[in-house]
C-alpha cells in the first residue's frame, strides 16, 4: 500500500509532476534525514504522496549531496509544500530552488546553525545538583 | 511602590495587602498544555472565580498576575519580557508547570531552561501538567505570602 | 535572541524596555518575517489566498495608502496558542495574511533521537496536547510496524476506546473555545464541564488528566480499572443530553447562523492542493476518513458512520464536530460491550518488561527488566510511515531506524502544520470579525505546528 521509489535530483521535479497527473492529489509529508557518515550522499529528502481516488500512498526518496545542497521546490505542483520546505531548510539547510519565501520558520530569524543535523548538539545543559561535585 | 514601614501605616498596610489579594486579575499567557489546565481551573468544576480571578484580561496593562503556563521557546522569550514590562506595578509571576519552572523534560537548544532567566518569579508550581488543584494551591500560597508581607511590591 | 550585540555580562539581556545599554527593541523585530508592502507575485497570491481558487467576498479595491499592516501578536486572547498573524487591513476587510509560527518550537524531533523507543511516547504525547492518545498511538504503531509484531486484541480495543474518548474531549474543547471566540461565553463553561467527566475516567485509568504515557509500543501500560464500565456508561448517558443543550442554545439561533454561515469557505480544490485533512476536508464534501479508508488497530470491526457535509463554511465544520462526537460515542459503546479478555501487552520477552512480581523469582526476568528500561529494545533497520485520523486531520509518524535502541530520525506529520496554510484562504477578503471565527473553525493546536 506504500511503495517506495528512489529518484535522482535532476528527475525529481518532473517525476513528481507526472505522479500528480497520474492521480496523487495530496502531498502528505516532506521531510529530510541526515545520514551523517553512514551513507553518502549525506541528506535524503523524503516525500509522501497520497491518492484519494486509488487509496494508496507512495514515498519518494531523493539523495542530496553535501557539496551541492539544492533541490527543486514542488510548491508549483503542491502549494501545501510551502511550510514543509521552509522547515527542512530551517532544520537541515537544504536550499529549495524557486521557493517563494525560503526563510526560517521555527527558529528565530538570526539563529546560526541548522538544529536537526547530526553534528549539531542537542544543547543539553548539565543539571547541577546540590552537594555534588561541579560539572563543567 | 515602596512605602516606609512605620507604626502609623500598619493597619493600612494590611488593608492594602488584603485588597490586593482579593481580586488579582491574570493576563492570558497560556502557551502549551498547561494552558488547557489553566482554562480548566477557570471553568465550572474548579472555579477560580470564587477567588476573584475568573476575568483573564487580554491586555497586560490591566492585569496584575502573569501565570506563565507552558514552555517558553527562544523565539517567545523577548515577547514574554515585553508583556511583563507592560504590566503595571504591583505585579506577580507564577511559573506553572515543569517547563516554565526549569525547562522540564526538554533540556535542549530550543527552550529557555526556566522562565526565571527572564522574569522574576514568585511561585513555582510543579507538575506536567499540574492539575487545577495544584494551580489553585499555588495561587492561594501567593495570596498567603502577600498577606504576610513577604513580597514587598 | 540577539547574539551579535553587546557583551552580555553587564546587560539585562532580555529587557526590551530597560534603559541600561540602550533600548534593545530589536529583540522583537520581525527581521525577514516582516510583511512588506511589495512582495513577489507568487507571495502575493499566497498571502491573499488566491493561489488555487480566486474568490472575493469584499470586492472594492481602494488605493494603497488606505491599507494598514496590523499584528495579531503571539499573545492574544483567542485561545489557540502562540500564533502570530500579520494582516493587511483595508478598513474592515482583510486583504493579505502572513502567519508566523515557531513560538512554541520545542525541538521534539531532536529529543526523540535521544530517547529510547519505550520513552518515545512521553515526548510525542506533548505535541498535540489536546489529543495526547493519538500521538502515542501513532508512535507505537510505527514502532510496531518496524518491529513487525502484533498486539493482542484486548490491547487494540483498549486503544480504540481511549482514543475515541479522546476525540470526544478534543472536539469539546474545540467547540468550547470556538464558541467563546465568537461570543457565546457560556459555551466555554459547558464544554469544559463535560470534558471533566472524560478526564476523570482518564485519570482513573492512566493516572494523569493530560499527557498520559499510556499507549506504548507493545500494548498499553496498564489494564483498565475495576468497574470501568460504570464510568463509561455515565459518560455515554450524559454527553448526548448535553449536546442537545448546545444545539438548543446555538443551532437555530439567528445570530449564530448569521456569524457562521457562508464564512470562511474552503473549496474542495483548495483542500486537496494544500493537503488539508480532517473535519475541514469532510465539511467540503470529500468523504476521506482514515478510520474507514486505511484502518488501524482493529477499528474496521466497529460500526460507525462518517459525517460529510457540502457547504464548506464554518457552520459546516461546527456541525461536523458535533456529529463526530456522537459517532465516537457509538464506537465507545461497542468497545465497552465487546471488550475481549486476555493480555493487555504483547507477551514477547524482548519488547515487554516482565510483571513486577516475577522480578523476585526469576533472574532472567530481572535481566530483561534491566535491559529494557536502561538500554531499550533494539529495533531492526528500516523506516516506516503510519498515519491515524486525529481530531484535526491525518497525524503521521515517520521513523527511521538504524538497528539501535533509539530512533535515528523521528518525524511527526502534524495536521495543524498543514491546515494552517489555509489561513490566507479563510481570512482574506472578509471582515476581520470573521477572521476569528475562521481560525477557530480550523482548530489549530500550536504544539502540533511547532513541535
XYZ file of C-alpha atoms in Angstrom:
740
model
C 0.000 0.000 0.000
C 3.019 2.237 0.355
C 5.504 1.967 -2.457
C 8.971 3.462 -2.111
C 10.850 4.940 -5.050
C 14.399 6.238 -5.165
C 14.857 9.186 -7.540
C 17.789 11.377 -8.604
C 17.802 15.106 -8.024
C 17.589 16.090 -11.662
C 14.494 13.995 -12.411
C 12.768 14.819 -9.129
C 10.553 17.675 -10.253
C 9.341 16.007 -13.433
C 8.667 12.747 -11.655
C 6.535 14.453 -9.019
C 4.652 16.284 -11.729
C 3.924 13.054 -13.552
C 2.705 11.454 -10.343
C 0.426 14.420 -9.727
C -1.082 13.953 -13.151
C -1.442 10.227 -12.531
C -3.788 10.867 -9.632
C -1.820 11.533 -6.445
C -3.833 14.548 -5.375
C -2.387 15.269 -1.976
C 1.113 15.655 -0.670
C 1.133 14.499 2.873
C 4.658 14.968 4.155
C 8.024 16.325 3.113
C 10.941 15.753 5.419
C 14.639 15.016 5.380
C 17.050 12.596 7.011
C 20.711 13.311 7.752
C 22.838 10.227 7.177
C 25.964 11.681 8.729
C 28.920 9.414 7.952
C 26.637 6.424 7.471
C 25.724 6.845 3.861
C 26.865 9.034 1.015
C 25.281 11.347 -0.222
C 24.552 12.851 3.134
C 20.989 14.140 3.048
C 17.851 12.412 1.915
C 14.594 14.206 1.213
C 11.514 12.033 1.687
C 8.185 12.975 0.107
C 4.975 11.172 0.942
C 2.092 11.319 -1.538
C -1.467 10.126 -1.156
C -4.039 9.310 -3.774
C -7.607 9.645 -2.537
C -9.176 8.023 -5.555
C -6.971 4.926 -5.542
C -6.376 4.843 -1.775
C -2.643 4.234 -1.994
C 0.406 6.048 -0.743
C 3.764 6.490 -2.388
C 7.079 7.500 -0.864
C 9.730 9.237 -2.952
C 13.271 9.464 -1.662
C 15.881 11.781 -3.140
C 19.532 11.794 -2.128
C 21.088 15.248 -1.908
C 24.869 15.538 -1.539
C 26.512 17.885 0.922
C 28.536 19.722 -1.723
C 25.553 20.800 -3.790
C 22.795 21.246 -1.250
C 19.996 22.324 -3.567
C 16.883 20.611 -4.842
C 13.956 21.952 -6.896
C 10.897 23.033 -4.990
C 7.497 21.467 -5.622
C 5.341 24.357 -4.465
C 4.176 24.925 -8.021
C 2.680 21.422 -8.079
C 1.526 21.143 -4.486
C 1.097 24.560 -2.823
C 0.909 22.811 0.528
C 4.625 22.083 0.375
C 5.421 25.687 1.266
C 5.729 25.332 5.043
C 7.334 21.886 4.790
C 10.171 23.091 2.604
C 10.784 26.043 4.862
C 11.018 23.705 7.810
C 13.514 21.437 6.038
C 15.580 24.499 5.134
C 15.473 25.703 8.721
C 16.331 22.384 10.303
C 18.800 20.965 7.758
C 19.981 23.752 5.493
C 18.786 22.242 2.215
C 18.032 25.035 -0.257
C 14.932 24.707 -2.426
C 15.105 26.488 -5.765
C 12.119 28.568 -6.852
C 10.551 28.617 -3.423
C 8.518 31.824 -2.920
C 9.836 32.644 0.538
C 12.695 30.498 1.834
C 13.274 31.831 5.342
C 13.473 30.314 8.771
C 10.157 29.208 10.130
C 10.650 27.553 13.514
C 13.858 29.051 14.884
C 14.358 32.784 15.429
C 15.473 34.687 12.385
C 19.031 35.315 13.366
C 19.773 31.806 14.589
C 23.011 30.333 13.404
C 23.166 26.670 12.549
C 20.735 24.005 11.474
C 19.469 22.126 14.525
C 18.464 18.725 13.203
C 21.801 17.942 11.610
C 23.727 15.238 13.347
C 26.743 17.411 14.032
C 24.615 19.967 15.891
C 24.444 19.014 19.561
C 21.178 18.914 21.372
C 22.146 21.889 23.516
C 21.704 19.935 26.700
C 22.712 21.846 29.798
C 24.065 19.533 32.509
C 21.992 19.838 35.629
C 23.840 20.805 38.784
C 22.663 19.040 41.903
C 23.351 20.392 45.352
C 26.294 18.835 47.198
C 27.516 17.223 44.024
C 30.967 17.780 42.542
C 30.537 20.531 39.985
C 30.112 19.565 36.351
C 31.715 21.570 33.591
C 5.600 51.440 45.379
C 7.789 51.253 48.415
C 6.333 52.848 51.498
C 8.440 53.168 54.651
C 7.423 50.811 57.456
C 6.274 52.691 60.474
C 3.726 52.255 63.168
C 1.222 54.617 61.615
C 0.659 52.599 58.453
C 0.394 49.024 59.769
C -3.388 48.731 59.522
C -3.472 50.497 56.198
C -0.684 48.210 55.007
C -2.710 45.186 55.992
C -5.803 46.543 54.330
C -3.883 47.273 51.150
C -2.360 43.836 51.094
C -5.728 42.218 51.703
C -7.354 44.116 48.893
C -4.537 43.221 46.504
C -5.096 39.518 47.049
C -8.826 39.582 46.723
C -9.135 40.393 43.064
C -5.932 39.661 41.220
C -6.517 39.523 37.511
C -4.347 37.206 35.489
C -3.153 38.047 31.998
C -3.713 35.371 29.357
C -0.293 33.845 28.891
C -1.183 30.290 28.167
C 1.354 28.781 25.861
C 1.003 24.986 25.689
C -0.541 22.072 27.576
C -0.548 23.898 30.915
C -2.816 26.499 29.345
C -5.547 23.888 28.985
C -5.269 23.047 32.662
C -5.388 26.753 33.473
C -8.589 27.058 31.467
C -9.960 24.001 33.241
C -9.124 25.665 36.555
C -11.170 28.645 35.486
C -14.174 26.628 34.416
C -17.082 25.137 36.257
C -15.617 22.296 38.296
C -12.565 24.010 39.814
C -13.861 27.515 39.954
C -11.277 30.292 40.025
C -13.993 32.907 40.119
C -14.534 32.344 43.815
C -11.124 33.933 44.376
C -11.948 36.863 42.185
C -9.884 35.675 39.241
C -12.217 34.489 36.547
C -11.528 37.513 34.403
C -8.429 36.773 32.344
C -7.508 40.153 30.943
C -6.117 40.157 27.459
C -4.285 43.408 27.860
C -1.272 43.284 30.199
C -1.840 46.838 31.317
C -4.991 45.823 33.146
C -3.636 42.729 34.846
C -1.614 42.076 37.965
C -0.708 38.422 37.746
C 1.076 36.603 34.957
C 0.734 32.828 35.047
C 3.357 31.561 32.604
C 1.682 28.323 31.614
C 3.725 26.305 29.179
C 7.119 26.003 27.587
C 8.919 29.201 26.609
C 10.927 28.850 23.428
C 13.812 31.047 22.287
C 11.569 32.956 19.897
C 8.959 33.651 22.551
C 11.343 34.903 25.243
C 11.535 38.583 24.161
C 7.771 38.642 23.792
C 7.401 37.341 27.345
C 9.672 40.051 28.644
C 7.817 42.729 26.733
C 4.470 41.623 28.136
C 5.933 41.545 31.640
C 7.329 45.041 31.236
C 3.976 46.348 30.105
C 2.224 45.220 33.260
C 1.735 47.883 35.887
C 3.112 47.567 39.403
C 2.328 45.669 41.643
C 2.724 42.516 39.601
C 3.426 38.911 40.412
C 4.510 35.939 38.331
C 3.617 32.288 38.805
C 5.645 29.774 36.806
C 3.177 26.967 36.169
C 4.404 23.575 35.184
C 7.780 21.950 34.835
C 8.703 23.580 31.544
C 8.396 27.132 32.752
C 9.989 26.424 36.132
C 13.118 24.684 34.958
C 12.832 23.674 31.342
C 11.019 20.448 32.168
C 11.737 17.320 30.206
C 13.086 19.322 27.249
C 16.711 20.016 28.073
C 17.723 21.187 24.614
C 18.563 24.094 22.358
C 15.046 25.271 21.742
C 13.717 26.139 25.192
C 14.671 28.632 27.834
C 15.563 26.491 30.817
C 13.319 28.117 33.327
C 11.421 31.337 32.937
C 13.313 32.861 35.846
C 16.095 33.596 33.394
C 13.774 36.242 32.004
C 11.349 37.499 34.643
C 11.443 37.344 38.453
C 9.193 34.536 39.631
C 7.306 34.382 42.911
C 5.741 30.928 42.940
C 6.734 27.765 41.102
C 4.019 25.177 40.596
C 5.457 21.768 39.634
C 3.670 19.170 37.566
C 3.388 18.104 33.982
C 0.787 19.499 33.700
C -0.171 20.491 37.243
C -3.795 19.712 37.871
C -6.168 22.553 38.636
C -5.920 21.746 42.337
C -2.146 22.265 42.290
C -2.519 25.544 40.457
C -5.050 26.765 42.960
C -2.773 25.735 45.802
C -0.062 27.823 44.167
C -2.366 30.823 43.822
C -3.518 30.571 47.412
C 0.088 30.307 48.590
C 0.779 33.506 46.695
C -2.148 35.125 48.458
C -0.796 33.992 51.822
C 2.657 35.316 51.033
C 1.282 38.696 50.074
C -0.910 38.858 53.177
C 2.058 38.009 55.375
C 4.043 40.794 53.817
C 6.794 38.560 52.456
C 6.595 40.012 48.972
C 7.198 43.726 49.002
C 5.890 45.450 45.925
C 17.723 36.063 20.516
C 20.249 38.786 19.718
C 23.602 37.081 19.674
C 25.838 39.535 17.930
C 25.269 42.656 20.003
C 26.983 43.946 23.151
C 28.589 41.563 25.630
C 26.032 40.039 27.896
C 27.660 40.318 31.315
C 26.558 43.821 32.128
C 23.379 43.998 30.082
C 19.999 42.681 31.092
C 19.733 40.560 28.007
C 16.022 40.156 27.815
C 14.871 43.584 28.946
C 13.437 45.265 25.967
C 12.373 48.421 27.701
C 15.232 48.928 30.082
C 17.454 51.927 29.769
C 20.679 50.089 30.592
C 22.638 49.663 27.423
C 20.107 51.448 25.278
C 16.689 50.448 24.120
C 17.066 46.890 22.981
C 13.907 46.947 20.936
C 15.336 44.885 18.144
C 14.742 41.695 20.117
C 11.185 41.567 18.865
C 11.943 42.818 15.387
C 10.473 40.586 12.733
C 13.576 40.537 10.606
C 12.979 38.561 7.484
C 9.464 37.625 8.519
C 8.299 41.200 8.063
C 5.375 41.683 5.756
C 6.477 44.142 3.123
C 4.336 46.449 1.089
C 5.863 44.999 -2.051
C 6.128 41.264 -2.360
C 6.842 38.967 -5.260
C 3.899 37.932 -7.335
C 3.722 34.393 -6.072
C 3.952 35.582 -2.464
C 1.084 37.988 -3.085
C -1.029 35.175 -4.416
C -0.273 33.002 -1.427
C -0.914 35.796 1.071
C -4.214 36.812 -0.465
C -5.388 33.230 -0.571
C -5.847 33.247 -4.324
C -3.194 30.707 -5.235
C -5.574 27.936 -6.230
C -9.052 29.418 -6.453
C -9.639 33.133 -6.738
C -12.792 34.224 -4.942
C -13.615 37.566 -3.441
C -16.192 38.484 -0.844
C -15.446 42.141 -0.476
C -14.646 43.490 -3.853
C -13.998 47.194 -3.638
C -10.329 47.903 -4.038
C -9.080 51.208 -2.745
C -5.799 52.985 -3.051
C -2.613 51.782 -1.464
C -2.332 54.341 1.306
C -5.568 53.282 2.933
C -4.082 49.935 3.806
C -2.596 49.242 7.203
C -0.488 46.322 8.399
C -1.582 45.157 11.827
C -0.049 42.496 14.019
C -2.218 39.975 15.871
C 0.607 39.123 18.166
C 1.693 35.848 19.693
C -0.063 36.699 22.929
C -3.709 37.289 22.179
C -6.920 36.284 23.887
C -8.063 33.856 21.244
C -7.066 30.717 22.998
C -5.421 28.859 20.180
C -1.936 29.322 21.447
C 1.020 31.338 20.272
C 0.239 32.067 16.657
C 1.225 35.382 15.175
C -0.603 36.844 12.222
C 0.378 39.864 10.205
C -2.707 41.108 8.426
C -3.036 43.910 5.975
C -6.297 45.647 6.606
C -8.270 47.908 4.372
C -10.915 49.335 6.627
C -12.646 46.254 7.962
C -11.570 43.909 5.203
C -8.545 41.681 5.476
C -6.549 41.757 2.263
C -3.380 39.790 2.993
C -2.372 37.430 5.772
C 1.023 36.111 6.724
C 1.205 33.692 9.629
C 4.430 33.456 11.628
C 4.905 30.315 13.683
C 7.720 28.911 15.736
C 6.898 30.479 19.077
C 6.437 27.087 20.684
C 9.244 25.158 18.996
C 10.498 22.624 21.491
C 12.926 20.544 19.490
C 10.884 17.399 19.991
C 12.276 15.710 16.914
C 15.799 16.183 18.209
C 14.765 14.966 21.658
C 13.179 11.938 20.019
C 16.599 10.864 18.755
C 17.938 10.721 22.292
C 15.149 8.766 23.965
C 14.587 5.034 23.629
C 11.513 3.609 21.965
C 9.869 2.968 25.335
C 10.420 6.603 26.360
C 9.320 7.893 22.962
C 5.619 8.309 23.792
C 6.425 10.666 26.688
C 7.934 13.003 24.132
C 5.431 12.752 21.300
C 2.428 12.926 23.590
C 3.111 16.558 24.304
C 2.967 17.632 20.699
C -0.754 17.824 20.120
C -1.671 18.398 23.708
C -5.424 18.251 23.218
C -5.339 14.711 21.862
C -2.359 13.070 23.517
C -3.506 9.490 22.985
C -3.328 9.887 19.234
C 0.291 10.967 19.309
C 1.211 7.997 21.472
C -0.807 5.683 19.262
C 0.878 6.745 16.060
C 4.345 6.427 17.560
C 3.549 2.985 18.941
C 2.020 1.815 15.668
C 5.086 2.913 13.715
C 7.425 1.179 16.152
C 5.347 -1.977 15.982
C 5.452 -1.877 12.206
C 9.244 -1.678 12.324
C 9.410 -4.478 14.884
C 6.851 -6.481 12.878
C 4.808 -7.538 15.908
C 1.068 -7.759 16.552
C -0.546 -6.527 19.712
C -3.218 -8.679 21.383
C -6.891 -7.992 20.736
C -7.588 -6.572 24.172
C -4.840 -4.005 23.773
C -6.222 -2.940 20.398
C -9.709 -2.482 21.783
C -8.458 -0.555 24.802
C -6.528 1.700 22.440
C -9.648 2.365 20.369
C -11.687 3.052 23.494
C -9.198 5.601 24.821
C -8.576 7.308 21.505
C -12.233 7.704 20.683
C -12.910 9.163 24.127
C -10.002 11.497 23.462
C -11.634 12.528 20.210
C -14.734 13.443 22.203
C -12.759 15.549 24.691
C -10.748 17.272 21.958
C -13.857 18.199 19.989
C -15.445 19.505 23.188
C -12.503 21.860 23.673
C -12.755 22.961 20.039
C -16.467 23.693 20.472
C -15.878 25.446 23.787
C -13.062 27.731 22.657
C -14.681 28.317 19.277
C -17.902 29.348 20.927
C -16.068 31.639 23.293
C -14.166 33.305 20.451
C -17.381 34.027 18.612
C -19.060 35.362 21.710
C -21.139 32.564 23.228
C -19.264 32.638 26.526
C -21.405 30.009 28.213
C -20.226 27.509 25.619
C -16.821 27.569 27.298
C -18.253 26.593 30.658
C -20.412 23.866 29.131
C -17.625 22.351 27.065
C -15.096 22.159 29.879
C -17.706 20.803 32.274
C -18.426 17.843 30.016
C -14.746 17.338 29.412
C -14.212 16.840 33.143
C -16.208 13.604 33.002
C -13.923 12.185 30.351
C -10.780 13.408 32.095
C -11.942 11.801 35.312
C -12.060 8.449 33.547
C -8.615 9.039 32.072
C -7.212 9.856 35.475
C -8.594 6.608 36.891
C -7.090 4.540 34.106
C -3.797 6.180 33.315
C -3.006 8.273 36.360
C -2.945 11.652 34.633
C -5.522 14.030 33.221
C -3.429 15.008 30.219
C -0.226 13.816 28.547
C -0.619 10.244 29.778
C 2.178 7.918 28.764
C -0.257 5.070 28.376
C -0.124 3.664 24.850
C 3.332 2.194 24.452
C 4.948 0.014 21.794
C 3.729 -3.479 22.588
C 0.342 -2.660 24.050
C -0.813 -0.381 26.801
C 0.869 0.405 30.081
C -1.740 -0.969 32.495
C -5.079 -2.683 32.426
C -8.401 -0.888 32.823
C -9.511 -0.417 36.441
C -12.345 -2.422 38.026
C -15.861 -1.144 37.371
C -14.737 0.878 34.401
C -17.970 0.066 32.613
C -19.873 2.108 35.177
C -17.858 5.239 34.401
C -18.127 4.770 30.664
C -21.880 4.218 30.897
C -22.199 7.501 32.752
C -20.237 9.312 30.055
C -22.390 7.709 27.365
C -25.545 8.801 29.134
C -24.654 12.389 29.977
C -22.854 13.710 26.917
C -25.639 13.238 24.318
C -28.094 15.029 26.600
C -25.732 17.961 26.955
C -25.136 18.066 23.216
C -28.865 18.563 22.860
C -28.481 21.540 25.222
C -25.846 23.084 22.988
C -27.998 22.599 19.935
C -30.919 24.207 21.693
C -28.777 27.200 22.524
C -27.000 27.583 19.227
C -28.369 25.694 16.264
C -31.403 27.799 15.350
C -30.012 30.950 16.852
C -30.093 33.613 14.093
C -27.047 35.403 15.474
C -25.067 32.182 15.449
C -26.172 31.306 11.954
C -25.502 34.802 10.726
C -21.978 34.740 12.066
C -21.046 31.294 10.897
C -22.846 30.560 7.670
C -21.103 31.457 4.417
C -17.993 32.450 6.302
C -14.517 31.078 5.728
C -15.237 28.877 2.755
C -12.525 26.472 1.591
C -13.320 24.875 -1.744
C -12.515 21.184 -2.289
C -9.781 22.004 -4.832
C -8.033 24.182 -2.284
C -8.278 21.451 0.316
C -6.575 18.940 -1.929
C -3.948 21.374 -3.149
C -2.915 22.411 0.353
C -3.151 18.942 1.871
C -5.869 19.787 4.398
C -7.418 16.772 6.095
C -9.795 16.118 8.935
C -13.117 17.815 9.674
C -12.261 20.704 7.337
C -11.937 18.291 4.416
C -15.120 16.442 5.327
C -17.032 19.708 5.569
C -16.074 20.406 1.955
C -17.706 17.331 0.552
C -14.832 14.832 0.392
C -15.576 11.802 2.490
C -11.996 10.874 3.383
C -11.544 9.416 6.829
C -8.565 7.224 7.593
C -10.627 5.163 10.002
C -12.594 3.824 7.064
C -10.122 4.001 4.199
C -6.889 2.815 5.860
C -7.994 1.346 9.174
C -5.617 0.977 12.085
C -5.640 -1.005 15.314
C -8.736 -3.040 14.587
C -11.150 -0.172 14.031
C -12.635 -1.879 10.979
C -14.613 -4.166 13.287
C -16.656 -1.258 14.628
C -19.807 0.057 13.046
C -19.978 3.832 12.673
C -20.662 6.498 10.057
C -18.508 9.330 8.826
C -20.441 12.600 8.603
C -19.818 14.584 5.422
C -21.311 17.978 4.632
C -21.183 20.050 1.494
C -21.263 23.673 2.476
C -17.554 24.072 3.412
C -18.171 27.019 5.692
C -17.556 27.492 9.390
C -21.048 26.342 10.263
C -20.471 23.043 8.481
C -17.205 22.469 10.342
C -19.022 23.117 13.608
C -21.772 20.623 12.758
C -19.218 18.012 11.719
C -17.569 18.204 15.133
C -20.885 17.741 16.955
C -21.814 14.789 14.739
C -18.385 13.229 15.160
C -18.791 13.310 18.936
C -21.961 11.255 18.591
C -20.285 8.778 16.245
C -17.336 8.364 18.585
C -19.691 7.617 21.436
C -21.165 4.816 19.319
C -17.686 3.335 18.924
C -17.057 3.643 22.675
C -20.278 1.793 23.414
C -19.363 -1.034 21.070
C -15.868 -1.221 22.565
C -17.356 -1.431 26.034
C -19.749 -4.221 25.100
C -17.239 -6.313 23.191
C -14.048 -5.921 25.165
C -12.035 -9.127 24.628
C -10.305 -10.817 27.515
C -6.641 -11.541 27.501
C -3.281 -9.877 27.942
C -3.004 -6.113 27.542
C 0.604 -6.257 26.389
C 2.309 -8.436 23.882
C 3.985 -11.359 25.567
C 7.265 -11.056 23.695
C 10.046 -11.046 26.278
C 12.318 -8.845 24.224
C 9.843 -5.989 23.984
C 7.632 -6.025 27.049
C 9.051 -5.703 30.528
C 8.012 -8.563 32.841
C 5.421 -8.064 35.599
C 6.874 -6.806 38.874
C 6.116 -9.941 40.896
C 8.342 -12.053 38.704
C 11.365 -9.924 39.411
C 11.711 -11.593 42.818
C 11.539 -15.068 41.379
C 13.471 -15.201 38.183
C 16.940 -13.932 37.287
C 16.067 -13.835 33.627
C 13.125 -11.549 34.297
C 15.425 -9.232 36.230
C 17.894 -9.056 33.398
C 15.180 -8.389 30.832
C 13.689 -5.680 33.026
C 17.089 -4.048 33.425
C 17.935 -4.188 29.742
C 14.593 -2.898 28.563
C 14.465 0.033 30.924
C 18.063 1.186 30.654
C 19.179 0.398 27.152
C 15.869 -0.251 25.460
C 14.854 -2.888 22.985
C 16.549 -2.897 19.630
C 14.520 -2.278 16.520
C 15.593 -3.710 13.149
C 16.820 -1.354 10.431
C 14.369 0.271 8.101
C 11.858 3.062 8.006
C 8.086 3.253 8.286
C 5.309 5.803 7.999
C 1.977 5.185 9.683
C -0.946 7.592 9.815
C -4.036 7.759 12.021
C -7.064 10.003 11.982
C -6.684 12.517 14.782
C -9.395 15.071 15.586
C -7.572 17.612 13.440
C -6.696 15.507 10.433
C -4.103 12.991 9.396
C -1.449 12.537 12.024
C 1.510 10.570 10.762
C 4.805 9.421 12.189
C 7.901 8.587 10.147
C 10.650 6.732 11.988
C 13.991 5.743 10.505
C 15.818 3.114 12.484
C 19.456 2.083 12.203
C 19.252 -1.042 14.312
C 19.926 0.531 17.699
C 17.596 1.196 20.588
C 16.958 4.853 19.765
C 15.322 6.196 16.607
C 17.756 7.547 14.049
C 15.220 10.073 12.852
C 11.745 10.638 14.171
C 9.391 12.946 12.339
C 5.740 13.562 13.117
C 3.449 14.914 10.424
C 1.240 17.247 12.373
C -2.153 18.009 10.850
C -2.284 21.562 12.177
C 1.035 22.427 10.455
C -0.585 21.737 7.118
C -4.022 23.116 7.956
C -2.501 26.460 8.939
C -1.511 27.069 5.339
C -5.214 27.593 4.695
C -5.303 30.718 6.842
C -4.960 33.171 3.949
C -7.766 31.349 2.174
C -10.249 31.627 5.001
C -9.281 35.088 6.134
C -8.647 37.102 3.007
C -11.294 39.416 1.620
C -13.652 39.022 4.530
C -14.270 41.269 7.519
C -11.876 40.893 10.393
C -14.656 39.757 12.695
C -14.981 36.673 10.542
C -11.269 36.048 10.772
C -11.514 34.971 14.400
C -14.378 32.624 13.629
C -12.461 31.133 10.727
C -9.297 30.480 12.738
C -11.368 28.866 15.468
C -13.025 26.580 12.953
C -9.709 25.339 11.554
C -8.867 24.241 15.107
C -5.094 24.646 15.125
C -3.116 23.378 18.085
C 0.223 25.126 18.052
C 2.021 22.312 19.802
C 1.452 20.250 16.684
C 2.552 23.047 14.384
C 5.841 23.867 16.041
C 6.677 20.596 17.693
